């Protein structure tokens, strides 16, 4: 039950994130070839009105909205010149490649997934804090410092817990790292740890109502966690793409070399971090 709950909640969190990218891609003239939830063989697919192929796959631990790239466009153009050409699924319809947009448009696209996650968390936190009359003590203390009336305290707590935590995550992670490796990895959870959280939610829920409330809190916190993690300025996270845009802007004629070096170095750091976090998750299983 706990594993199933974790999979479902993770899937919905990823859906929110990728839908944010999808919406901003479409609004900025980017053709989205594929919108997929999960990995592995396709269980279900449907062509959307935009021409995008929507797919659901069995390994519900991620997903992606795949935009058309210059390489895709060149390959499709070459294939279209041949006799008997059949368009690739998802390539029909309007929209151009991602690289054809402005840096500002790409900035909005990269930020959109995180913003949608934070917004989903804000909505859920607002409902929970007003419905229960309770919020984390740290949020309440900060909210009261604003001098706002009591009726607005739950709303301010929701703002702090969603957008505030999202934007503060890189600073919080640096703070954890500064306290030492034990505190750093003790305060983080990788995919294995997150999968186990569903069991904790179920164990702490003694009625259907408490299960609903705890699941909503789990969903909100995972949205904040995904948004905050993606804000880290390392490739291939969204924050890494945003930082890449800034590097390209300030490095002038050396932009291609600088951004390529940055991508390689930060990708190495990202993979090392993921491996260590997963290792930490495995160690915690035996403690």
JSON list of N, CA and C in Angstrom, two decimals, residues 100-161:
[
{"chain": "A", "resi": 100, "resn": "UNK", "atom": "N", "xyz": [15.14, 27.78, -31.51]},
{"chain": "A", "resi": 100, "resn": "UNK", "atom": "CA", "xyz": [14.71, 28.94, -32.28]},
{"chain": "A", "resi": 100, "resn": "UNK", "atom": "C", "xyz": [14.09, 30.02, -31.41]},
{"chain": "A", "resi": 101, "resn": "UNK", "atom": "N", "xyz": [13.85, 29.71, -30.14]},
{"chain": "A", "resi": 101, "resn": "UNK", "atom": "CA", "xyz": [13.25, 30.70, -29.23]},
{"chain": "A", "resi": 101, "resn": "UNK", "atom": "C", "xyz": [14.32, 31.62, -28.67]},
{"chain": "A", "resi": 102, "resn": "UNK", "atom": "N", "xyz": [13.88, 32.70, -28.05]},
{"chain": "A", "resi": 102, "resn": "UNK", "atom": "CA", "xyz": [14.80, 33.66, -27.43]},
{"chain": "A", "resi": 102, "resn": "UNK", "atom": "C", "xyz": [15.28, 33.11, -26.08]},
{"chain": "A", "resi": 103, "resn": "UNK", "atom": "N", "xyz": [16.42, 33.62, -25.59]},
{"chain": "A", "resi": 103, "resn": "UNK", "atom": "CA", "xyz": [16.87, 33.21, -24.25]},
{"chain": "A", "resi": 103, "resn": "UNK", "atom": "C", "xyz": [15.81, 33.46, -23.18]},
{"chain": "A", "resi": 104, "resn": "UNK", "atom": "N", "xyz": [15.07, 34.56, -23.28]},
{"chain": "A", "resi": 104, "resn": "UNK", "atom": "CA", "xyz": [14.02, 34.86, -22.30]},
{"chain": "A", "resi": 104, "resn": "UNK", "atom": "C", "xyz": [12.92, 33.79, -22.34]},
{"chain": "A", "resi": 105, "resn": "UNK", "atom": "N", "xyz": [12.56, 33.35, -23.54]},
{"chain": "A", "resi": 105, "resn": "UNK", "atom": "CA", "xyz": [11.54, 32.30, -23.67]},
{"chain": "A", "resi": 105, "resn": "UNK", "atom": "C", "xyz": [12.04, 30.99, -23.06]},
{"chain": "A", "resi": 106, "resn": "UNK", "atom": "N", "xyz": [13.31, 30.65, -23.30]},
{"chain": "A", "resi": 106, "resn": "UNK", "atom": "CA", "xyz": [13.85, 29.42, -22.73]},
{"chain": "A", "resi": 106, "resn": "UNK", "atom": "C", "xyz": [13.95, 29.52, -21.21]},
{"chain": "A", "resi": 107, "resn": "UNK", "atom": "N", "xyz": [14.28, 30.71, -20.70]},
{"chain": "A", "resi": 107, "resn": "UNK", "atom": "CA", "xyz": [14.30, 30.92, -19.25]},
{"chain": "A", "resi": 107, "resn": "UNK", "atom": "C", "xyz": [12.93, 30.61, -18.66]},
{"chain": "A", "resi": 108, "resn": "UNK", "atom": "N", "xyz": [11.87, 31.12, -19.27]},
{"chain": "A", "resi": 108, "resn": "UNK", "atom": "CA", "xyz": [10.52, 30.89, -18.77]},
{"chain": "A", "resi": 108, "resn": "UNK", "atom": "C", "xyz": [10.16, 29.41, -18.85]},
{"chain": "A", "resi": 109, "resn": "UNK", "atom": "N", "xyz": [10.57, 28.75, -19.92]},
{"chain": "A", "resi": 109, "resn": "UNK", "atom": "CA", "xyz": [10.27, 27.32, -20.09]},
{"chain": "A", "resi": 109, "resn": "UNK", "atom": "C", "xyz": [10.96, 26.50, -19.01]},
{"chain": "A", "resi": 110, "resn": "UNK", "atom": "N", "xyz": [12.23, 26.79, -18.75]},
{"chain": "A", "resi": 110, "resn": "UNK", "atom": "CA", "xyz": [12.98, 26.04, -17.73]},
{"chain": "A", "resi": 110, "resn": "UNK", "atom": "C", "xyz": [12.42, 26.29, -16.33]},
{"chain": "A", "resi": 111, "resn": "UNK", "atom": "N", "xyz": [11.97, 27.50, -16.05]},
{"chain": "A", "resi": 111, "resn": "UNK", "atom": "CA", "xyz": [11.45, 27.83, -14.73]},
{"chain": "A", "resi": 111, "resn": "UNK", "atom": "C", "xyz": [10.03, 27.32, -14.52]},
{"chain": "A", "resi": 112, "resn": "UNK", "atom": "N", "xyz": [9.31, 27.06, -15.60]},
{"chain": "A", "resi": 112, "resn": "UNK", "atom": "CA", "xyz": [7.88, 26.76, -15.51]},
{"chain": "A", "resi": 112, "resn": "UNK", "atom": "C", "xyz": [7.57, 25.50, -14.71]},
{"chain": "A", "resi": 113, "resn": "UNK", "atom": "N", "xyz": [8.35, 24.43, -14.91]},
{"chain": "A", "resi": 113, "resn": "UNK", "atom": "CA", "xyz": [8.09, 23.20, -14.18]},
{"chain": "A", "resi": 113, "resn": "UNK", "atom": "C", "xyz": [8.19, 23.41, -12.69]},
{"chain": "A", "resi": 114, "resn": "UNK", "atom": "N", "xyz": [9.23, 24.11, -12.25]},
{"chain": "A", "resi": 114, "resn": "UNK", "atom": "CA", "xyz": [9.41, 24.40, -10.83]},
{"chain": "A", "resi": 114, "resn": "UNK", "atom": "C", "xyz": [8.29, 25.29, -10.30]},
{"chain": "A", "resi": 115, "resn": "UNK", "atom": "N", "xyz": [7.91, 26.29, -11.09]},
{"chain": "A", "resi": 115, "resn": "UNK", "atom": "CA", "xyz": [6.84, 27.20, -10.66]},
{"chain": "A", "resi": 115, "resn": "UNK", "atom": "C", "xyz": [5.52, 26.47, -10.51]},
{"chain": "A", "resi": 116, "resn": "UNK", "atom": "N", "xyz": [5.21, 25.57, -11.42]},
{"chain": "A", "resi": 116, "resn": "UNK", "atom": "CA", "xyz": [3.97, 24.80, -11.32]},
{"chain": "A", "resi": 116, "resn": "UNK", "atom": "C", "xyz": [3.99, 23.90, -10.08]},
{"chain": "A", "resi": 117, "resn": "UNK", "atom": "N", "xyz": [5.15, 23.30, -9.78]},
{"chain": "A", "resi": 117, "resn": "UNK", "atom": "CA", "xyz": [5.26, 22.49, -8.56]},
{"chain": "A", "resi": 117, "resn": "UNK", "atom": "C", "xyz": [5.02, 23.34, -7.32]},
{"chain": "A", "resi": 118, "resn": "UNK", "atom": "N", "xyz": [5.66, 24.50, -7.25]},
{"chain": "A", "resi": 118, "resn": "UNK", "atom": "CA", "xyz": [5.51, 25.38, -6.09]},
{"chain": "A", "resi": 118, "resn": "UNK", "atom": "C", "xyz": [4.06, 25.86, -5.96]},
{"chain": "A", "resi": 119, "resn": "UNK", "atom": "N", "xyz": [3.42, 26.12, -7.09]},
{"chain": "A", "resi": 119, "resn": "UNK", "atom": "CA", "xyz": [2.04, 26.57, -7.07]},
{"chain": "A", "resi": 119, "resn": "UNK", "atom": "C", "xyz": [1.10, 25.46, -6.59]},
{"chain": "A", "resi": 120, "resn": "UNK", "atom": "N", "xyz": [1.35, 24.24, -7.04]},
{"chain": "A", "resi": 120, "resn": "UNK", "atom": "CA", "xyz": [0.55, 23.10, -6.56]},
{"chain": "A", "resi": 120, "resn": "UNK", "atom": "C", "xyz": [0.70, 22.95, -5.05]},
{"chain": "A", "resi": 121, "resn": "UNK", "atom": "N", "xyz": [1.93, 23.09, -4.56]},
{"chain": "A", "resi": 121, "resn": "UNK", "atom": "CA", "xyz": [2.17, 23.00, -3.12]},
{"chain": "A", "resi": 121, "resn": "UNK", "atom": "C", "xyz": [1.45, 24.12, -2.37]},
{"chain": "A", "resi": 122, "resn": "UNK", "atom": "N", "xyz": [1.49, 25.33, -2.94]},
{"chain": "A", "resi": 122, "resn": "UNK", "atom": "CA", "xyz": [0.82, 26.47, -2.30]},
{"chain": "A", "resi": 122, "resn": "UNK", "atom": "C", "xyz": [-0.68, 26.22, -2.16]},
{"chain": "A", "resi": 123, "resn": "UNK", "atom": "N", "xyz": [-1.30, 25.72, -3.21]},
{"chain": "A", "resi": 123, "resn": "UNK", "atom": "CA", "xyz": [-2.75, 25.45, -3.18]},
{"chain": "A", "resi": 123, "resn": "UNK", "atom": "C", "xyz": [-3.08, 24.41, -2.11]},
{"chain": "A", "resi": 124, "resn": "UNK", "atom": "N", "xyz": [-2.30, 23.31, -2.09]},
{"chain": "A", "resi": 124, "resn": "UNK", "atom": "CA", "xyz": [-2.57, 22.23, -1.14]},
{"chain": "A", "resi": 124, "resn": "UNK", "atom": "C", "xyz": [-2.30, 22.69, 0.30]},
{"chain": "A", "resi": 125, "resn": "UNK", "atom": "N", "xyz": [-1.19, 23.40, 0.51]},
{"chain": "A", "resi": 125, "resn": "UNK", "atom": "CA", "xyz": [-0.89, 23.91, 1.85]},
{"chain": "A", "resi": 125, "resn": "UNK", "atom": "C", "xyz": [-2.00, 24.84, 2.34]},
{"chain": "A", "resi": 126, "resn": "UNK", "atom": "N", "xyz": [-2.47, 25.71, 1.47]},
{"chain": "A", "resi": 126, "resn": "UNK", "atom": "CA", "xyz": [-3.53, 26.65, 1.85]},
{"chain": "A", "resi": 126, "resn": "UNK", "atom": "C", "xyz": [-4.78, 25.90, 2.31]},
{"chain": "A", "resi": 127, "resn": "UNK", "atom": "N", "xyz": [-5.17, 24.88, 1.55]},
{"chain": "A", "resi": 127, "resn": "UNK", "atom": "CA", "xyz": [-6.33, 24.07, 1.92]},
{"chain": "A", "resi": 127, "resn": "UNK", "atom": "C", "xyz": [-6.11, 23.39, 3.27]},
{"chain": "A", "resi": 128, "resn": "UNK", "atom": "N", "xyz": [-4.95, 22.77, 3.43]},
{"chain": "A", "resi": 128, "resn": "UNK", "atom": "CA", "xyz": [-4.67, 22.03, 4.66]},
{"chain": "A", "resi": 128, "resn": "UNK", "atom": "C", "xyz": [-4.59, 22.93, 5.88]},
{"chain": "A", "resi": 129, "resn": "UNK", "atom": "N", "xyz": [-3.88, 24.06, 5.75]},
{"chain": "A", "resi": 129, "resn": "UNK", "atom": "CA", "xyz": [-3.67, 24.93, 6.90]},
{"chain": "A", "resi": 129, "resn": "UNK", "atom": "C", "xyz": [-4.98, 25.58, 7.36]},
{"chain": "A", "resi": 130, "resn": "UNK", "atom": "N", "xyz": [-5.84, 25.92, 6.41]},
{"chain": "A", "resi": 130, "resn": "UNK", "atom": "CA", "xyz": [-7.14, 26.49, 6.79]},
{"chain": "A", "resi": 130, "resn": "UNK", "atom": "C", "xyz": [-8.08, 25.40, 7.30]},
{"chain": "A", "resi": 131, "resn": "UNK", "atom": "N", "xyz": [-8.04, 24.21, 6.71]},
{"chain": "A", "resi": 131, "resn": "UNK", "atom": "CA", "xyz": [-8.95, 23.13, 7.10]},
{"chain": "A", "resi": 131, "resn": "UNK", "atom": "C", "xyz": [-8.62, 22.59, 8.49]},
{"chain": "A", "resi": 132, "resn": "UNK", "atom": "N", "xyz": [-7.33, 22.50, 8.80]},
{"chain": "A", "resi": 132, "resn": "UNK", "atom": "CA", "xyz": [-6.93, 21.91, 10.09]},
{"chain": "A", "resi": 132, "resn": "UNK", "atom": "C", "xyz": [-6.66, 22.95, 11.16]},
{"chain": "A", "resi": 133, "resn": "UNK", "atom": "N", "xyz": [-6.41, 24.20, 10.74]},
{"chain": "A", "resi": 133, "resn": "UNK", "atom": "CA", "xyz": [-6.06, 25.23, 11.71]},
{"chain": "A", "resi": 133, "resn": "UNK", "atom": "C", "xyz": [-4.66, 25.08, 12.25]},
{"chain": "A", "resi": 134, "resn": "UNK", "atom": "N", "xyz": [-3.86, 24.23, 11.60]},
{"chain": "A", "resi": 134, "resn": "UNK", "atom": "CA", "xyz": [-2.48, 23.98, 12.05]},
{"chain": "A", "resi": 134, "resn": "UNK", "atom": "C", "xyz": [-1.51, 24.14, 10.89]},
{"chain": "A", "resi": 135, "resn": "UNK", "atom": "N", "xyz": [-0.29, 24.55, 11.22]},
{"chain": "A", "resi": 135, "resn": "UNK", "atom": "CA", "xyz": [0.80, 24.67, 10.25]},
{"chain": "A", "resi": 135, "resn": "UNK", "atom": "C", "xyz": [2.11, 24.45, 11.01]},
{"chain": "A", "resi": 136, "resn": "UNK", "atom": "N", "xyz": [3.18, 24.08, 10.33]},
{"chain": "A", "resi": 136, "resn": "UNK", "atom": "CA", "xyz": [4.46, 23.91, 11.02]},
{"chain": "A", "resi": 136, "resn": "UNK", "atom": "C", "xyz": [4.84, 25.14, 11.82]},
{"chain": "A", "resi": 137, "resn": "UNK", "atom": "N", "xyz": [5.36, 24.92, 13.03]},
{"chain": "A", "resi": 137, "resn": "UNK", "atom": "CA", "xyz": [5.68, 26.02, 13.93]},
{"chain": "A", "resi": 137, "resn": "UNK", "atom": "C", "xyz": [6.61, 27.06, 13.33]},
{"chain": "A", "resi": 138, "resn": "UNK", "atom": "N", "xyz": [7.60, 26.60, 12.55]},
{"chain": "A", "resi": 138, "resn": "UNK", "atom": "CA", "xyz": [8.54, 27.53, 11.94]},
{"chain": "A", "resi": 138, "resn": "UNK", "atom": "C", "xyz": [7.82, 28.48, 10.98]},
{"chain": "A", "resi": 139, "resn": "UNK", "atom": "N", "xyz": [6.86, 27.93, 10.20]},
{"chain": "A", "resi": 139, "resn": "UNK", "atom": "CA", "xyz": [6.11, 28.76, 9.27]},
{"chain": "A", "resi": 139, "resn": "UNK", "atom": "C", "xyz": [5.26, 29.77, 10.03]},
{"chain": "A", "resi": 140, "resn": "UNK", "atom": "N", "xyz": [4.63, 29.32, 11.12]},
{"chain": "A", "resi": 140, "resn": "UNK", "atom": "CA", "xyz": [3.77, 30.20, 11.91]},
{"chain": "A", "resi": 140, "resn": "UNK", "atom": "C", "xyz": [4.58, 31.34, 12.51]},
{"chain": "A", "resi": 141, "resn": "UNK", "atom": "N", "xyz": [5.75, 31.03, 13.05]},
{"chain": "A", "resi": 141, "resn": "UNK", "atom": "CA", "xyz": [6.61, 32.07, 13.65]},
{"chain": "A", "resi": 141, "resn": "UNK", "atom": "C", "xyz": [6.98, 33.13, 12.62]},
{"chain": "A", "resi": 142, "resn": "UNK", "atom": "N", "xyz": [7.37, 32.69, 11.43]},
{"chain": "A", "resi": 142, "resn": "UNK", "atom": "CA", "xyz": [7.74, 33.63, 10.37]},
{"chain": "A", "resi": 142, "resn": "UNK", "atom": "C", "xyz": [6.54, 34.45, 9.92]},
{"chain": "A", "resi": 143, "resn": "UNK", "atom": "N", "xyz": [5.38, 33.78, 9.81]},
{"chain": "A", "resi": 143, "resn": "UNK", "atom": "CA", "xyz": [4.17, 34.48, 9.36]},
{"chain": "A", "resi": 143, "resn": "UNK", "atom": "C", "xyz": [3.75, 35.55, 10.35]},
{"chain": "A", "resi": 144, "resn": "UNK", "atom": "N", "xyz": [3.87, 35.25, 11.63]},
{"chain": "A", "resi": 144, "resn": "UNK", "atom": "CA", "xyz": [3.47, 36.23, 12.66]},
{"chain": "A", "resi": 144, "resn": "UNK", "atom": "C", "xyz": [4.38, 37.44, 12.68]},
{"chain": "A", "resi": 145, "resn": "UNK", "atom": "N", "xyz": [5.62, 37.25, 12.24]},
{"chain": "A", "resi": 145, "resn": "UNK", "atom": "CA", "xyz": [6.56, 38.38, 12.21]},
{"chain": "A", "resi": 145, "resn": "UNK", "atom": "C", "xyz": [6.17, 39.42, 11.17]},
{"chain": "A", "resi": 146, "resn": "UNK", "atom": "N", "xyz": [5.29, 39.06, 10.23]},
{"chain": "A", "resi": 146, "resn": "UNK", "atom": "CA", "xyz": [4.84, 40.01, 9.21]},
{"chain": "A", "resi": 146, "resn": "UNK", "atom": "C", "xyz": [3.81, 40.98, 9.77]},
{"chain": "A", "resi": 147, "resn": "UNK", "atom": "N", "xyz": [3.23, 40.65, 10.93]},
{"chain": "A", "resi": 147, "resn": "UNK", "atom": "CA", "xyz": [2.21, 41.51, 11.53]},
{"chain": "A", "resi": 147, "resn": "UNK", "atom": "C", "xyz": [0.85, 41.38, 10.87]},
{"chain": "A", "resi": 148, "resn": "UNK", "atom": "N", "xyz": [0.67, 40.34, 10.07]},
{"chain": "A", "resi": 148, "resn": "UNK", "atom": "CA", "xyz": [-0.59, 40.13, 9.36]},
{"chain": "A", "resi": 148, "resn": "UNK", "atom": "C", "xyz": [-1.68, 39.69, 10.34]},
{"chain": "A", "resi": 149, "resn": "UNK", "atom": "N", "xyz": [-2.96, 39.96, 10.02]},
{"chain": "A", "resi": 149, "resn": "UNK", "atom": "CA", "xyz": [-4.06, 39.51, 10.89]},
{"chain": "A", "resi": 149, "resn": "UNK", "atom": "C", "xyz": [-4.12, 37.98, 10.94]},
{"chain": "A", "resi": 150, "resn": "UNK", "atom": "N", "xyz": [-4.73, 37.46, 11.99]},
{"chain": "A", "resi": 150, "resn": "UNK", "atom": "CA", "xyz": [-4.78, 36.00, 12.21]},
{"chain": "A", "resi": 150, "resn": "UNK", "atom": "C", "xyz": [-5.40, 35.26, 11.04]},
{"chain": "A", "resi": 151, "resn": "UNK", "atom": "N", "xyz": [-6.38, 35.88, 10.38]},
{"chain": "A", "resi": 151, "resn": "UNK", "atom": "CA", "xyz": [-7.07, 35.20, 9.28]},
{"chain": "A", "resi": 151, "resn": "UNK", "atom": "C", "xyz": [-6.13, 34.94, 8.10]},
{"chain": "A", "resi": 152, "resn": "UNK", "atom": "N", "xyz": [-5.05, 35.71, 8.00]},
{"chain": "A", "resi": 152, "resn": "UNK", "atom": "CA", "xyz": [-4.12, 35.54, 6.87]},
{"chain": "A", "resi": 152, "resn": "UNK", "atom": "C", "xyz": [-2.91, 34.68, 7.21]},
{"chain": "A", "resi": 153, "resn": "UNK", "atom": "N", "xyz": [-2.76, 34.30, 8.47]},
{"chain": "A", "resi": 153, "resn": "UNK", "atom": "CA", "xyz": [-1.58, 33.52, 8.88]},
{"chain": "A", "resi": 153, "resn": "UNK", "atom": "C", "xyz": [-1.48, 32.20, 8.11]},
{"chain": "A", "resi": 154, "resn": "UNK", "atom": "N", "xyz": [-2.57, 31.41, 7.97]},
{"chain": "A", "resi": 154, "resn": "UNK", "atom": "CA", "xyz": [-2.46, 30.17, 7.19]},
{"chain": "A", "resi": 154, "resn": "UNK", "atom": "C", "xyz": [-2.03, 30.42, 5.75]},
{"chain": "A", "resi": 155, "resn": "UNK", "atom": "N", "xyz": [-2.53, 31.49, 5.14]},
{"chain": "A", "resi": 155, "resn": "UNK", "atom": "CA", "xyz": [-2.17, 31.81, 3.76]},
{"chain": "A", "resi": 155, "resn": "UNK", "atom": "C", "xyz": [-0.68, 32.15, 3.66]},
{"chain": "A", "resi": 156, "resn": "UNK", "atom": "N", "xyz": [-0.18, 32.94, 4.60]},
{"chain": "A", "resi": 156, "resn": "UNK", "atom": "CA", "xyz": [1.24, 33.31, 4.60]},
{"chain": "A", "resi": 156, "resn": "UNK", "atom": "C", "xyz": [2.11, 32.08, 4.86]},
{"chain": "A", "resi": 157, "resn": "UNK", "atom": "N", "xyz": [1.64, 31.20, 5.76]},
{"chain": "A", "resi": 157, "resn": "UNK", "atom": "CA", "xyz": [2.36, 29.95, 6.01]},
{"chain": "A", "resi": 157, "resn": "UNK", "atom": "C", "xyz": [2.46, 29.12, 4.73]},
{"chain": "A", "resi": 158, "resn": "UNK", "atom": "N", "xyz": [1.38, 29.11, 3.95]},
{"chain": "A", "resi": 158, "resn": "UNK", "atom": "CA", "xyz": [1.38, 28.38, 2.68]},
{"chain": "A", "resi": 158, "resn": "UNK", "atom": "C", "xyz": [2.37, 28.99, 1.69]},
{"chain": "A", "resi": 159, "resn": "UNK", "atom": "N", "xyz": [2.45, 30.31, 1.67]},
{"chain": "A", "resi": 159, "resn": "UNK", "atom": "CA", "xyz": [3.42, 30.99, 0.80]},
{"chain": "A", "resi": 159, "resn": "UNK", "atom": "C", "xyz": [4.85, 30.65, 1.21]},
{"chain": "A", "resi": 160, "resn": "UNK", "atom": "N", "xyz": [5.11, 30.65, 2.50]},
{"chain": "A", "resi": 160, "resn": "UNK", "atom": "CA", "xyz": [6.45, 30.33, 3.00]},
{"chain": "A", "resi": 160, "resn": "UNK", "atom": "C", "xyz": [6.81, 28.88, 2.68]},
{"chain": "A", "resi": 161, "resn": "UNK", "atom": "N", "xyz": [5.84, 27.98, 2.90]},
{"chain": "A", "resi": 161, "resn": "UNK", "atom": "CA", "xyz": [6.11, 26.55, 2.70]},
{"chain": "A", "resi": 161, "resn": "UNK", "atom": "C", "xyz": [6.23, 26.14, 1.26]}
]
